[in-house]
Amino acid sequence: AQSVTQLDSQVPVFEEAPVELRCNYSSSVSVYLFWYVQYPNQGLQLLLKYLSGSTLVKGINGFEAEFNKSQTSFHLRKPSVHISDTAEYFCAVSEGDPNAGGTSYGKLTFGQGTILTVHP
Amino acid sequence: EPEVTQTPSHQVTQMGQEVILRCVPISNHLYFYWYRQILGQKVEFLVSFYNNEISEKSEIFDDQFSVERPDGSNFTLKIRSTKLEDSAMYFCASKRAAGNTIYFGEGSWLTVV
């Protein structure tokens, strides 16, 4: 079974400051990792994903994340945040299906979410 | 850009009533999902659907829940007799057969009173 832990439930920062949202996972098999963002009163939007290859992945809106297999982490970072980044951020994992060449089943396990609040 | 669409965006229903939430997945996708998010809690997997049958379901997805793909474009979630604890945001999602990215709709907010 897989699980995801987002270590911070709320992260307040000032505009233009850097931010890191932490995510750790556990799984007995290879995983695919995702960050989704949920703006107020909206659905889940894919921010970025790690499937394979380079451990540093870049996403939309200037976000990036680094996959660290030894530490089972997938922390999300942005060097300078804007007011518009205020949202809830979810880390999620899915397992590969060995019978389908590693393609994910699509069953995502989500973390608890981190509310990022950017203050002027 | 193609997207997953869901209707209704918000529904209020009385306890014990049947509810159908509708979704139109992205047209060339073959895997379909329902997730839910109770207010203040994490997003939870309910069910996955592929090749006209359920491929996996969670413990939450009991006999009160059912899914159907009645035609080539819609994917529905039915709750037969709603309970107060069914109040949540329900997300539909879809994925290509060979892809690894799941695309979510905007969600349907269900309030059971």
mmCIF file of C-alpha atoms in Angstrom:
data_model
loop_
_atom_site.group_PDB
_atom_site.id
_atom_site.type_symbol
_atom_site.label_atom_id
_atom_site.label_comp_id
_atom_site.label_asym_id
_atom_site.label_seq_id
_atom_site.Cartn_x
_atom_site.Cartn_y
_atom_site.Cartn_z
ATOM 1 C CA ALA A 1 0.000 0.000 0.000
ATOM 2 C CA GLN A 2 1.165 3.504 -0.717
ATOM 3 C CA SER A 3 0.827 6.609 1.419
ATOM 4 C CA VAL A 4 1.634 10.289 1.116
ATOM 5 C CA THR A 5 2.490 12.725 3.886
ATOM 6 C CA GLN A 6 2.518 16.452 3.419
ATOM 7 C CA LEU A 7 4.423 17.733 6.395
ATOM 8 C CA ASP A 8 2.890 21.202 6.570
ATOM 9 C CA SER A 9 -0.838 21.825 6.650
ATOM 10 C CA GLN A 10 -0.405 25.574 6.209
ATOM 11 C CA VAL A 11 2.449 27.667 4.862
ATOM 12 C CA PRO A 12 2.216 31.463 5.066
ATOM 13 C CA VAL A 13 4.760 33.470 3.088
ATOM 14 C CA PHE A 14 5.231 36.997 1.873
ATOM 15 C CA GLU A 15 5.034 37.880 -1.782
ATOM 16 C CA GLU A 16 8.303 37.400 -3.711
ATOM 17 C CA ALA A 17 9.711 35.095 -1.027
ATOM 18 C CA PRO A 18 10.784 31.546 -1.903
ATOM 19 C CA VAL A 19 8.643 28.632 -0.769
ATOM 20 C CA GLU A 20 9.015 24.878 -0.347
ATOM 21 C CA LEU A 21 6.081 22.561 0.226
ATOM 22 C CA ARG A 22 7.189 19.216 1.536
ATOM 23 C CA CYS A 23 5.938 15.808 0.468
ATOM 24 C CA ASN A 24 7.091 12.345 1.505
ATOM 25 C CA TYR A 25 5.703 9.081 0.221
ATOM 26 C CA SER A 26 5.971 5.398 0.930
ATOM 27 C CA SER A 27 5.463 2.596 -1.541
ATOM 28 C CA SER A 28 6.752 -0.896 -2.097
ATOM 29 C CA VAL A 29 6.882 -0.469 -5.871
ATOM 30 C CA SER A 30 7.915 2.182 -8.331
ATOM 31 C CA VAL A 31 5.709 5.238 -8.278
ATOM 32 C CA TYR A 32 4.710 8.187 -10.335
ATOM 33 C CA LEU A 33 4.513 11.472 -8.469
ATOM 34 C CA PHE A 34 2.286 14.465 -9.003
ATOM 35 C CA TRP A 35 1.517 17.859 -7.573
ATOM 36 C CA TYR A 36 -1.966 19.271 -8.068
ATOM 37 C CA VAL A 37 -3.180 22.753 -7.174
ATOM 38 C CA GLN A 38 -6.703 23.683 -6.125
ATOM 39 C CA TYR A 39 -7.544 27.369 -6.274
ATOM 40 C CA PRO A 40 -10.499 28.566 -4.176
ATOM 41 C CA ASN A 41 -13.789 27.161 -5.480
ATOM 42 C CA GLN A 42 -12.089 25.371 -8.357
ATOM 43 C CA GLY A 43 -11.119 21.822 -9.263
ATOM 44 C CA LEU A 44 -7.765 20.086 -9.254
ATOM 45 C CA GLN A 45 -5.225 21.295 -11.779
ATOM 46 C CA LEU A 46 -2.042 19.412 -12.574
ATOM 47 C CA LEU A 47 1.005 21.459 -11.622
ATOM 48 C CA LEU A 48 3.760 18.993 -12.527
ATOM 49 C CA LYS A 49 4.621 15.321 -12.560
ATOM 50 C CA TYR A 50 7.554 12.963 -12.250
ATOM 51 C CA LEU A 51 7.353 9.798 -14.316
ATOM 52 C CA SER A 52 10.992 8.953 -15.022
ATOM 53 C CA GLY A 53 14.265 10.534 -16.132
ATOM 54 C CA SER A 54 15.561 13.776 -14.672
ATOM 55 C CA THR A 55 14.739 14.079 -11.002
ATOM 56 C CA LEU A 56 14.132 17.822 -11.286
ATOM 57 C CA VAL A 57 10.846 18.523 -12.986
ATOM 58 C CA LYS A 58 9.434 21.882 -13.961
ATOM 59 C CA GLY A 59 5.758 22.705 -14.015
ATOM 60 C CA ILE A 60 3.415 25.532 -14.711
ATOM 61 C CA ASN A 61 3.503 28.931 -13.025
ATOM 62 C CA GLY A 62 7.228 28.712 -12.214
ATOM 63 C CA PHE A 63 6.972 25.732 -9.866
ATOM 64 C CA GLU A 64 9.456 22.879 -9.806
ATOM 65 C CA ALA A 65 9.891 19.721 -7.778
ATOM 66 C CA GLU A 66 12.712 17.328 -7.123
ATOM 67 C CA PHE A 67 12.301 13.587 -6.799
ATOM 68 C CA ASN A 68 14.614 12.107 -4.187
ATOM 69 C CA LYS A 69 14.348 8.339 -4.184
ATOM 70 C CA SER A 70 16.625 7.737 -1.198
ATOM 71 C CA GLN A 71 14.614 10.127 0.946
ATOM 72 C CA THR A 72 11.292 9.189 -0.683
ATOM 73 C CA SER A 73 10.495 12.847 -1.103
ATOM 74 C CA PHE A 74 9.027 15.047 -3.808
ATOM 75 C CA HIS A 75 9.189 18.592 -2.475
ATOM 76 C CA LEU A 76 7.648 21.457 -4.421
ATOM 77 C CA ARG A 77 9.496 24.765 -4.737
ATOM 78 C CA LYS A 78 9.101 28.199 -6.200
ATOM 79 C CA PRO A 79 11.841 30.832 -5.956
ATOM 80 C CA SER A 80 9.478 33.812 -5.792
ATOM 81 C CA VAL A 81 5.763 33.531 -5.062
ATOM 82 C CA HIS A 82 2.914 35.784 -6.109
ATOM 83 C CA ILE A 83 -0.386 36.593 -4.444
ATOM 84 C CA SER A 84 -2.062 34.519 -7.142
ATOM 85 C CA ASP A 85 -0.252 31.380 -5.903
ATOM 86 C CA THR A 86 -2.506 31.325 -2.859
ATOM 87 C CA ALA A 87 -4.189 27.929 -3.081
ATOM 88 C CA GLU A 88 -4.161 24.428 -1.671
ATOM 89 C CA TYR A 89 -1.500 22.115 -3.022
ATOM 90 C CA PHE A 90 -1.784 18.340 -3.086
ATOM 91 C CA CYS A 91 0.972 15.818 -3.548
ATOM 92 C CA ALA A 92 -0.141 12.482 -4.998
ATOM 93 C CA VAL A 93 1.357 9.156 -6.038
ATOM 94 C CA SER A 94 0.252 6.364 -8.286
ATOM 95 C CA GLU A 95 1.778 2.955 -8.786
ATOM 96 C CA GLY A 96 2.873 1.540 -12.092
ATOM 97 C CA ASP A 97 1.108 -1.489 -13.500
ATOM 98 C CA PRO A 98 3.807 -4.062 -14.299
ATOM 99 C CA ASN A 99 1.418 -5.754 -16.724
ATOM 100 C CA ALA A 100 1.078 -2.577 -18.734
ATOM 101 C CA GLY A 101 4.702 -1.625 -19.167
ATOM 102 C CA GLY A 102 4.643 0.402 -16.000
ATOM 103 C CA THR A 103 1.740 2.585 -17.048
ATOM 104 C CA SER A 104 -0.145 3.806 -14.022
ATOM 105 C CA TYR A 105 -3.535 2.354 -13.169
ATOM 106 C CA GLY A 106 -4.498 5.905 -12.398
ATOM 107 C CA LYS A 107 -5.464 5.294 -8.797
ATOM 108 C CA LEU A 108 -3.985 8.270 -6.992
ATOM 109 C CA THR A 109 -3.233 8.446 -3.313
ATOM 110 C CA PHE A 110 -3.276 12.030 -2.117
ATOM 111 C CA GLY A 111 -1.615 13.784 0.752
ATOM 112 C CA GLN A 112 -3.575 15.887 3.189
ATOM 113 C CA GLY A 113 -2.911 19.086 1.295
ATOM 114 C CA THR A 114 -0.922 22.221 2.130
ATOM 115 C CA ILE A 115 -2.617 25.590 2.124
ATOM 116 C CA LEU A 116 -0.209 28.179 0.765
ATOM 117 C CA THR A 117 -1.141 31.734 1.699
ATOM 118 C CA VAL A 118 0.854 34.521 0.087
ATOM 119 C CA HIS A 119 0.692 37.849 1.906
ATOM 120 C CA PRO A 120 1.478 41.224 0.312
ATOM 121 C CA GLU B 1 -7.406 22.370 -24.569
ATOM 122 C CA PRO B 2 -9.705 19.392 -23.962
ATOM 123 C CA GLU B 3 -11.005 19.060 -20.438
ATOM 124 C CA VAL B 4 -13.165 16.904 -18.217
ATOM 125 C CA THR B 5 -16.557 18.498 -17.633
ATOM 126 C CA GLN B 6 -18.928 17.766 -14.781
ATOM 127 C CA THR B 7 -22.561 18.558 -14.055
ATOM 128 C CA PRO B 8 -24.102 19.774 -11.873
ATOM 129 C CA SER B 9 -21.557 22.033 -10.222
ATOM 130 C CA HIS B 10 -23.604 22.030 -7.029
ATOM 131 C CA GLN B 11 -26.552 19.914 -5.924
ATOM 132 C CA VAL B 12 -28.515 19.918 -2.698
ATOM 133 C CA THR B 13 -30.524 16.794 -1.971
ATOM 134 C CA GLN B 14 -32.504 15.357 0.882
ATOM 135 C CA MET B 15 -31.210 12.365 2.784
ATOM 136 C CA GLY B 16 -32.436 9.133 1.236
ATOM 137 C CA GLN B 17 -32.798 10.553 -2.262
ATOM 138 C CA GLU B 18 -30.982 9.214 -5.292
ATOM 139 C CA VAL B 19 -28.378 11.409 -6.937
ATOM 140 C CA ILE B 20 -26.686 11.108 -10.314
ATOM 141 C CA LEU B 21 -23.521 13.062 -10.996
ATOM 142 C CA ARG B 22 -22.517 13.361 -14.615
ATOM 143 C CA CYS B 23 -19.153 13.646 -16.299
ATOM 144 C CA VAL B 24 -17.889 13.956 -19.838
ATOM 145 C CA PRO B 25 -14.280 12.677 -19.882
ATOM 146 C CA ILE B 26 -11.715 13.830 -22.426
ATOM 147 C CA SER B 27 -12.712 12.250 -25.720
ATOM 148 C CA ASN B 28 -9.736 9.967 -26.445
ATOM 149 C CA HIS B 29 -9.341 8.805 -22.857
ATOM 150 C CA LEU B 30 -10.177 5.236 -21.875
ATOM 151 C CA TYR B 31 -9.751 5.187 -18.087
ATOM 152 C CA PHE B 32 -12.329 6.971 -15.968
ATOM 153 C CA TYR B 33 -12.407 7.684 -12.252
ATOM 154 C CA TRP B 34 -14.416 9.172 -9.437
ATOM 155 C CA TYR B 35 -12.768 10.715 -6.411
ATOM 156 C CA ARG B 36 -14.300 12.614 -3.566
ATOM 157 C CA GLN B 37 -13.164 15.226 -1.075
ATOM 158 C CA ILE B 38 -15.095 15.717 2.140
ATOM 159 C CA LEU B 39 -14.719 19.276 3.392
ATOM 160 C CA GLY B 40 -11.389 19.692 5.147
ATOM 161 C CA GLN B 41 -10.165 16.197 4.292
ATOM 162 C CA LYS B 42 -7.931 14.698 1.646
ATOM 163 C CA VAL B 43 -9.039 13.678 -1.809
ATOM 164 C CA GLU B 44 -10.013 9.995 -1.784
ATOM 165 C CA PHE B 45 -10.205 7.465 -4.607
ATOM 166 C CA LEU B 46 -13.638 5.912 -5.118
ATOM 167 C CA VAL B 47 -13.580 3.862 -8.306
ATOM 168 C CA SER B 48 -11.830 3.327 -11.617
ATOM 169 C CA PHE B 49 -13.550 2.167 -14.805
ATOM 170 C CA TYR B 50 -12.027 0.689 -17.934
ATOM 171 C CA ASN B 51 -13.378 -1.298 -20.844
ATOM 172 C CA ASN B 52 -16.953 -0.919 -19.600
ATOM 173 C CA GLU B 53 -16.321 -2.361 -16.182
ATOM 174 C CA ILE B 54 -15.056 -1.387 -12.770
ATOM 175 C CA SER B 55 -11.321 -2.112 -12.571
ATOM 176 C CA GLU B 56 -10.859 -1.132 -8.951
ATOM 177 C CA LYS B 57 -12.921 0.336 -6.139
ATOM 178 C CA SER B 58 -12.225 1.529 -2.625
ATOM 179 C CA GLU B 59 -13.915 0.529 0.613
ATOM 180 C CA ILE B 60 -15.939 3.725 0.387
ATOM 181 C CA PHE B 61 -17.573 2.528 -2.844
ATOM 182 C CA ASP B 62 -20.214 0.297 -1.281
ATOM 183 C CA ASP B 63 -23.507 -0.985 -2.683
ATOM 184 C CA GLN B 64 -25.028 2.491 -2.504
ATOM 185 C CA PHE B 65 -22.702 3.632 -5.280
ATOM 186 C CA SER B 66 -22.694 2.648 -8.924
ATOM 187 C CA VAL B 67 -21.056 3.912 -12.096
ATOM 188 C CA GLU B 68 -22.161 3.693 -15.680
ATOM 189 C CA ARG B 69 -21.057 4.733 -19.126
ATOM 190 C CA PRO B 70 -24.463 4.928 -20.780
ATOM 191 C CA ASP B 71 -23.145 6.125 -24.128
ATOM 192 C CA GLY B 72 -19.879 6.978 -25.826
ATOM 193 C CA SER B 73 -19.309 10.217 -23.991
ATOM 194 C CA ASN B 74 -20.882 10.288 -20.512
ATOM 195 C CA PHE B 75 -19.685 8.672 -17.293
ATOM 196 C CA THR B 76 -22.027 8.811 -14.311
ATOM 197 C CA LEU B 77 -21.848 8.209 -10.588
ATOM 198 C CA LYS B 78 -25.094 7.243 -8.890
ATOM 199 C CA ILE B 79 -25.672 7.299 -5.164
ATOM 200 C CA ARG B 80 -28.785 5.268 -4.531
ATOM 201 C CA SER B 81 -29.861 6.548 -1.117
ATOM 202 C CA THR B 82 -27.823 9.493 0.041
ATOM 203 C CA LYS B 83 -26.613 9.909 3.599
ATOM 204 C CA LEU B 84 -25.456 13.043 5.369
ATOM 205 C CA GLU B 85 -21.876 11.780 5.230
ATOM 206 C CA ASP B 86 -22.036 11.651 1.430
ATOM 207 C CA SER B 87 -21.777 15.443 1.419
ATOM 208 C CA ALA B 88 -18.548 16.149 -0.425
ATOM 209 C CA MET B 89 -16.983 17.439 -3.614
ATOM 210 C CA TYR B 90 -16.991 14.657 -6.199
ATOM 211 C CA PHE B 91 -14.336 14.784 -8.872
ATOM 212 C CA CYS B 92 -14.445 12.932 -12.144
ATOM 213 C CA ALA B 93 -11.145 12.208 -13.866
ATOM 214 C CA SER B 94 -9.866 10.489 -16.969
ATOM 215 C CA LYS B 95 -6.642 9.165 -18.481
ATOM 216 C CA ARG B 96 -5.379 7.920 -21.802
ATOM 217 C CA ALA B 97 -4.755 4.187 -22.052
ATOM 218 C CA ALA B 98 -1.002 4.540 -22.240
ATOM 219 C CA GLY B 99 -0.687 7.726 -20.278
ATOM 220 C CA ASN B 100 0.190 8.351 -16.657
ATOM 221 C CA THR B 101 -1.463 11.693 -16.110
ATOM 222 C CA ILE B 102 -4.943 11.889 -14.659
ATOM 223 C CA TYR B 103 -6.987 14.936 -15.619
ATOM 224 C CA PHE B 104 -9.657 16.147 -13.234
ATOM 225 C CA GLY B 105 -12.901 17.979 -13.755
ATOM 226 C CA GLU B 106 -13.977 21.022 -11.758
ATOM 227 C CA GLY B 107 -15.974 18.879 -9.353
ATOM 228 C CA SER B 108 -19.611 18.524 -8.312
ATOM 229 C CA TRP B 109 -20.368 19.743 -4.837
ATOM 230 C CA LEU B 110 -23.048 17.528 -3.219
ATOM 231 C CA THR B 111 -24.808 18.671 -0.083
ATOM 232 C CA VAL B 112 -27.101 16.187 1.643
ATOM 233 C CA VAL B 113 -29.549 17.728 4.105
#
